[in-house]
CSV table of C-alpha atoms in Angstrom, one decimal:
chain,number,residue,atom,x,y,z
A,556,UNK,CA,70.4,-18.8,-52.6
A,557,UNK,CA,66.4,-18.8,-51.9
A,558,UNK,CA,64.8,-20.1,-54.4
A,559,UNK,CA,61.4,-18.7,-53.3
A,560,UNK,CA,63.4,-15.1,-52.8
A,561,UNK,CA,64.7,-14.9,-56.7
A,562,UNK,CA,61.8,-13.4,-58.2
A,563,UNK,CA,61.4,-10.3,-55.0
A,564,UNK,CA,65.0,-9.9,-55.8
A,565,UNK,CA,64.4,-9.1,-59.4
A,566,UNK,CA,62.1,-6.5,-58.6
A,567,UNK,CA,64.2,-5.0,-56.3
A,568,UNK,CA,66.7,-4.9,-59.0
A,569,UNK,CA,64.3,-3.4,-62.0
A,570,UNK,CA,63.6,-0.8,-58.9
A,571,UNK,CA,67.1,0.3,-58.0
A,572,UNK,CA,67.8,0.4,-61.9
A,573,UNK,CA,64.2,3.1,-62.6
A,574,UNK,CA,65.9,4.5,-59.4
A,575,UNK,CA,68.9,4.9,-59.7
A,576,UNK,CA,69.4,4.1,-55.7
A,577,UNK,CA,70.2,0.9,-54.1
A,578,UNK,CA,68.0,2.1,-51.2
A,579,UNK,CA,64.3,3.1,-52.2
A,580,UNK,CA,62.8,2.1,-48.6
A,581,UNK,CA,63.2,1.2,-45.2
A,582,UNK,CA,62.9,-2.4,-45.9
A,583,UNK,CA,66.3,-2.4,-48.4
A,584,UNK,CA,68.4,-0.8,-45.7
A,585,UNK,CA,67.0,1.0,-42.7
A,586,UNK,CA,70.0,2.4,-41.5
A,587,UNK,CA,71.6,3.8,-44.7
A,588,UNK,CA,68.1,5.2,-45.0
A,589,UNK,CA,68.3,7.2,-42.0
A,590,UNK,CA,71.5,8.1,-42.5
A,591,UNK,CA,71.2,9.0,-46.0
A,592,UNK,CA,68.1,11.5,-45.1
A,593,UNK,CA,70.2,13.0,-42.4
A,594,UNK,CA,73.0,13.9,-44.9
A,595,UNK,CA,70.1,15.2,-47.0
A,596,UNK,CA,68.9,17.4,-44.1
A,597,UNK,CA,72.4,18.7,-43.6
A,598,UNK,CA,73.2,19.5,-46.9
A,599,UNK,CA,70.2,21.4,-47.0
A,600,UNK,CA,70.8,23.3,-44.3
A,601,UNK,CA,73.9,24.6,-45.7
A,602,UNK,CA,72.6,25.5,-48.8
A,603,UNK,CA,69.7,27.4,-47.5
A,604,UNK,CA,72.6,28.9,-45.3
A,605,UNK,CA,74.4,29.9,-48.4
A,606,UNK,CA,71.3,31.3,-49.8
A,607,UNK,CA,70.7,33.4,-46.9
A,608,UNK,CA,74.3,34.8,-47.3
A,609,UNK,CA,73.8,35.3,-50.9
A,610,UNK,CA,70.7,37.1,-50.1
A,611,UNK,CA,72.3,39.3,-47.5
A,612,UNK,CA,74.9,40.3,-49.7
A,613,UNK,CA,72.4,41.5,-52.4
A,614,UNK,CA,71.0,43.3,-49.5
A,615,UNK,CA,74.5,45.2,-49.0
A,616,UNK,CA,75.6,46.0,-52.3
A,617,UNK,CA,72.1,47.6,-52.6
A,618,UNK,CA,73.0,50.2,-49.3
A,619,UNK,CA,76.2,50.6,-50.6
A,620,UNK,CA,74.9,51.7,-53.8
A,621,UNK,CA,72.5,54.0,-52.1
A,622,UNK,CA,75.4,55.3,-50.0
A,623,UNK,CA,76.9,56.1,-53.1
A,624,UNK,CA,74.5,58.4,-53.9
A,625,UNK,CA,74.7,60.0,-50.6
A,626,UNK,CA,78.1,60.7,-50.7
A,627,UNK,CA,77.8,62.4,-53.8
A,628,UNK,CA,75.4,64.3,-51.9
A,629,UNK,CA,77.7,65.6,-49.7
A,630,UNK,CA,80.6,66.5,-51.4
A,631,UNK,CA,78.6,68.8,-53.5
A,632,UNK,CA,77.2,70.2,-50.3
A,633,UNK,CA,80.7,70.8,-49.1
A,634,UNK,CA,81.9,72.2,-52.6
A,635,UNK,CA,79.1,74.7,-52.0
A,636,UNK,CA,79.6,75.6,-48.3
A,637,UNK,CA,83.4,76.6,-49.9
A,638,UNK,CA,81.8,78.6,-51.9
A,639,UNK,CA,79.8,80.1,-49.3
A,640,UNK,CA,82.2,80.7,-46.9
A,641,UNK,CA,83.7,83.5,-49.7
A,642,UNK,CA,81.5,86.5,-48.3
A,643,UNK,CA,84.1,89.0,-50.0
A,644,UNK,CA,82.5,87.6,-53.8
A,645,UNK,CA,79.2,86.1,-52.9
A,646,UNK,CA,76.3,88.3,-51.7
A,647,UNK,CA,73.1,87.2,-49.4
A,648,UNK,CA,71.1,86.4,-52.7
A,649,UNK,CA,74.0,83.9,-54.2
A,650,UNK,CA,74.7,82.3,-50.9
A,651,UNK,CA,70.9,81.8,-50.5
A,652,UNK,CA,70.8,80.1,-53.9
A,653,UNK,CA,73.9,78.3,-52.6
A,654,UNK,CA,71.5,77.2,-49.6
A,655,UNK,CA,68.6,76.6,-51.7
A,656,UNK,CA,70.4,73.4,-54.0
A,657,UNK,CA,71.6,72.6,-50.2
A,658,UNK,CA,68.6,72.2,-49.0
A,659,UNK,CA,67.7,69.9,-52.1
A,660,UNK,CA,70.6,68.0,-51.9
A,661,UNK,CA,69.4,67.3,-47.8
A,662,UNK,CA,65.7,66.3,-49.1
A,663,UNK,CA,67.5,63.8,-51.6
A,664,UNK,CA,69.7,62.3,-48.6
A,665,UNK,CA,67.0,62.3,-47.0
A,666,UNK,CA,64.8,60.2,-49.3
A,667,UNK,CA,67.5,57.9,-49.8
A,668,UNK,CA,67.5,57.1,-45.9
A,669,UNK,CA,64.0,57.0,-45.7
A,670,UNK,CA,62.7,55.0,-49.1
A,671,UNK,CA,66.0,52.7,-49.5
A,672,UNK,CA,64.5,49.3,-49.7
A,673,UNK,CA,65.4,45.8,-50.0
A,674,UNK,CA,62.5,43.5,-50.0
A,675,UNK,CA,59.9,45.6,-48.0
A,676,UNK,CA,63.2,46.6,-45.3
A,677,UNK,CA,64.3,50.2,-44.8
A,678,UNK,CA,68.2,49.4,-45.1
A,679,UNK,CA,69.1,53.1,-44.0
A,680,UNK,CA,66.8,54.8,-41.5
A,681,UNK,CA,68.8,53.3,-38.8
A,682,UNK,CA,66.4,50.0,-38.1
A,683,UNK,CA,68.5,47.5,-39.5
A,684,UNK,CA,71.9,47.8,-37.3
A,685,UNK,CA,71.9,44.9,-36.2
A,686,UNK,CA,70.4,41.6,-38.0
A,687,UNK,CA,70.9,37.8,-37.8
A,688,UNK,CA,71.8,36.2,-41.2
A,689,UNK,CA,70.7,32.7,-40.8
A,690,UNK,CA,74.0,31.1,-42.8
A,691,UNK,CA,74.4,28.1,-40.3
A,692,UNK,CA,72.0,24.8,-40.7
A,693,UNK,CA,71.1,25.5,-36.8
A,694,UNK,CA,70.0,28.8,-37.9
A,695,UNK,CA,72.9,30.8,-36.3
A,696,UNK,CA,74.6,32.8,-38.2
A,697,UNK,CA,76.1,36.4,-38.3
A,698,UNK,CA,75.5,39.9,-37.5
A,699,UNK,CA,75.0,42.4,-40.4
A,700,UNK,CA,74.9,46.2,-39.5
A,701,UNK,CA,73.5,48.9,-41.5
A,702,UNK,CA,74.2,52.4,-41.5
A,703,UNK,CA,71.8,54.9,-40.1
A,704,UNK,CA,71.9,57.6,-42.9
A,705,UNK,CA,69.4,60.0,-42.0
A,706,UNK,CA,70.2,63.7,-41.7
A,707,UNK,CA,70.0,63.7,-38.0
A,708,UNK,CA,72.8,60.6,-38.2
A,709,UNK,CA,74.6,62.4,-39.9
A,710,UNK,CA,74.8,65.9,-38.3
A,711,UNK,CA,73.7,68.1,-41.0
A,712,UNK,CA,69.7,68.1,-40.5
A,713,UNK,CA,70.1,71.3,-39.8
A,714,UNK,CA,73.4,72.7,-41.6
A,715,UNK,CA,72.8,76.5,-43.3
A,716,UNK,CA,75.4,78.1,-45.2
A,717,UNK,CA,72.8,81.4,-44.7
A,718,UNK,CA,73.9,81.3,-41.1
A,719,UNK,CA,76.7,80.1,-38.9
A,720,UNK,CA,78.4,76.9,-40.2
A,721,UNK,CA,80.9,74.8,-40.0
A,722,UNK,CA,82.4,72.9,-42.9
A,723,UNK,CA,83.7,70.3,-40.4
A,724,UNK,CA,80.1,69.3,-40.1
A,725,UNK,CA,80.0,67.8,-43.3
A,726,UNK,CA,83.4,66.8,-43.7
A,727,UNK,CA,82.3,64.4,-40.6
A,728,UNK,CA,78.7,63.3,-42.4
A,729,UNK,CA,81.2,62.5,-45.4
A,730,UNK,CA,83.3,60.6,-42.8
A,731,UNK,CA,80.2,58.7,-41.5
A,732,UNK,CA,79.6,57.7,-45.0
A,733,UNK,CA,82.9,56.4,-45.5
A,734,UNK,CA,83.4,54.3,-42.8
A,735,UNK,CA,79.9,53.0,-43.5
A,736,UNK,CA,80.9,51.8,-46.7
A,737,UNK,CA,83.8,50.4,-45.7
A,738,UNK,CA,82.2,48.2,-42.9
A,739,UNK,CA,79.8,47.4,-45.4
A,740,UNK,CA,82.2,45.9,-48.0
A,741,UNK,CA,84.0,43.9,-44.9
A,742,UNK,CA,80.6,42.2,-44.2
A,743,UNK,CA,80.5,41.4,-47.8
A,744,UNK,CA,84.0,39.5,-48.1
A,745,UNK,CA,82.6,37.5,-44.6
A,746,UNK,CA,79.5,36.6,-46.3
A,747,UNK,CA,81.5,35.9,-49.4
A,748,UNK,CA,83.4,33.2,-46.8
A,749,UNK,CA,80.7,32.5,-45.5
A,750,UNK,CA,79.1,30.8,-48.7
A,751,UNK,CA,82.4,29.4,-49.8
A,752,UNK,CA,82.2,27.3,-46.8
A,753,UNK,CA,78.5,26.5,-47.0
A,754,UNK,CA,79.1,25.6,-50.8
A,755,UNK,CA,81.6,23.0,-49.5
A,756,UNK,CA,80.5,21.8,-46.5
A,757,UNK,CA,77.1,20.8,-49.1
A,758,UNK,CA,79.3,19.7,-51.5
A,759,UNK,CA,80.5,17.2,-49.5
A,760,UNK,CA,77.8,16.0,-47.6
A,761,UNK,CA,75.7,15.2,-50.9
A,762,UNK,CA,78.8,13.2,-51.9
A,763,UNK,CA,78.6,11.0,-48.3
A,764,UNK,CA,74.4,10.9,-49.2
A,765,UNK,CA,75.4,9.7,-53.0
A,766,UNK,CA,78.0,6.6,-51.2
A,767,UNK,CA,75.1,6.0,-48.7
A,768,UNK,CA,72.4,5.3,-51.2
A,769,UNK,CA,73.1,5.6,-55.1
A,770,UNK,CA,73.1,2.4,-56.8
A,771,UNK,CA,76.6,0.7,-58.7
A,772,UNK,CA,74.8,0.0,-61.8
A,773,UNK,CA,77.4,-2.3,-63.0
A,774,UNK,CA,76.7,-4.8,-59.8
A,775,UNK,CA,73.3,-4.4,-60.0
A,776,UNK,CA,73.2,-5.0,-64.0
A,777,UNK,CA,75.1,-8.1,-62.9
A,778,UNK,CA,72.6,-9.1,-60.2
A,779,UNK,CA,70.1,-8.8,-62.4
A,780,UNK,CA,71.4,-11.0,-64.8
A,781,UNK,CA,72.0,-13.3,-61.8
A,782,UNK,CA,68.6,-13.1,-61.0
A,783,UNK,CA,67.0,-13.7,-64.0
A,784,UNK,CA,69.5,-16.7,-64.7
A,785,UNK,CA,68.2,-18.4,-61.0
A,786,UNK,CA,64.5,-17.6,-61.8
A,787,UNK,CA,65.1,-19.4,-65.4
A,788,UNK,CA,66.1,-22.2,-63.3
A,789,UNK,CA,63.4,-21.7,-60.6
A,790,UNK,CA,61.3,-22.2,-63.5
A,791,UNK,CA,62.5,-24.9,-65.0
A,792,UNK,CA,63.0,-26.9,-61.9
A,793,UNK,CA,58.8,-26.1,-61.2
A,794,UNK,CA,58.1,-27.6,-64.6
A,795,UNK,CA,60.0,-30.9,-64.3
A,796,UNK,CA,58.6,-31.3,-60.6
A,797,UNK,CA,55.2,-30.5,-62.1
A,798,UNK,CA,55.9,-33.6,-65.0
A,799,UNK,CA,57.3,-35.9,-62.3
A,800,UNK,CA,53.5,-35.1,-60.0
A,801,UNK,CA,51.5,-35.6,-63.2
A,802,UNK,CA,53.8,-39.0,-64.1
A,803,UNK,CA,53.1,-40.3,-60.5
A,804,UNK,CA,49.2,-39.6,-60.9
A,805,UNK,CA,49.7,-41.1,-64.3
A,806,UNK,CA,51.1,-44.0,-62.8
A,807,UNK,CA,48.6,-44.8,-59.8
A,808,UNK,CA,46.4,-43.9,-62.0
A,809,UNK,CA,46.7,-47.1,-64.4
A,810,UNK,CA,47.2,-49.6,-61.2
């Protein structure tokens, strides 16, 4: 043991202990430093990724609720063209009536396509059918698509029970709908994986980081002690080699 090194020791010591962590700098281990901030990048990389996911899935369940809506849309558009299509009860003035909540339920359909919004993004006016999620630490990730739910998507921007029509037409749009829904709730259980795996892959890296560079407070509450034992003793030796100089001086003094 260094006699000289007892007392840089101890501070070291009372540091890791305020700390927590055996490594506060470069100078107590430079390459468990870099390593440990490299795990630290890593894990953060994944979380961000599983944040991104998280986000993204907010994002769907907010189009799929807005889907919703439009489906409900439709099926009373359809319930109404059924009705419509029974010239031998309904005259011109019902089935224009019929038309006329039509044509509000297309406006509504409409608005939801046009004003549906997540965070400043139109989700269903067909400009989000393709976007990056950003779930990886590289920033890869994967595709989401959203539907394109406008009327013109749909087939029906021009649907009149006053004229010739075609239930068909709608029963597609309702199709449309459904499959959109559907391959909106598959992206969700990905993304769902997708943070599961994020979550762990963090999980563990913090776990290498906390091995890499959290302190054993037992050993260190024992070097401590050690420390403070040896600097008792660096003390003690100083003060009987300071007697023994002040003795000699003593002595030479007298001759």
């Amino acid at each position: 043991m260094n006699i000289s090194s007892i007392g840089s020791n101890s501070y070291i010591n009372y540091e890791q202990l305020a700390s927590g962590k055996k490594i506060n700098s470069a100078a107590d281990d430079a390459a468990g430093l870099a390593i440990a901030k490299k795990l630290e990048t890593q894990s953060n990389g994944y979380d961000v990724g599983a944040n991104n996911a998280a986000t993204s899935q907010n994002m769907i369940n907010v189009a799929d609720g807005a889907l919703a809506s439009v489906n409900d849309s439709l099926q009373r558009i359809r319930e109404l063209s059924v009705q419509a299509s029974n010239t031998a009860v309904y005259g011109d003035d019902e089935i224009g009536a019929m038309q006329a909540e039509i044509d509000q339920l297309k406006q509504h359909i409409s608005d939801v396509a046009g004003n549906t919004q997540f965070n400043t993004l139109n989700l269903l006016d067909g400009s989000m059918t393709a976007s990056n999620v950003a779930s990886s630490p590289d920033g890869s990730g994967m595709q989401i698509n959203l539907p394109d739910s406008t009327l013109e998507a749909l087939g029906i921007a021009d649907f009149d029970v006053t004229g010739n029509f075609s239930i068909s037409d709608i029963d597609k749009a309702i199709e449309k709908v459904s499959q959109a829904r559907s391959s909106l709730g598959a992206q969700s259980n990905a993304l769902d994986s997708v943070q599961a795996y994020n979550s762990y892959a963090s999980y563990n890296l913090t776990a290498a980081q906390s091995r890499t560079e959290d302190l054993d407070f037992p050993k260190a509450i024992s070097d401590l002690e050690k420390n403070r034992v040896l600097e008792e003793y660096r003390l003690l030796m100083q003060k009987k080699q300071q007697e023994e100089d002040e003795r000699v001086v003593k002595l030479y003094g007298n001759l």
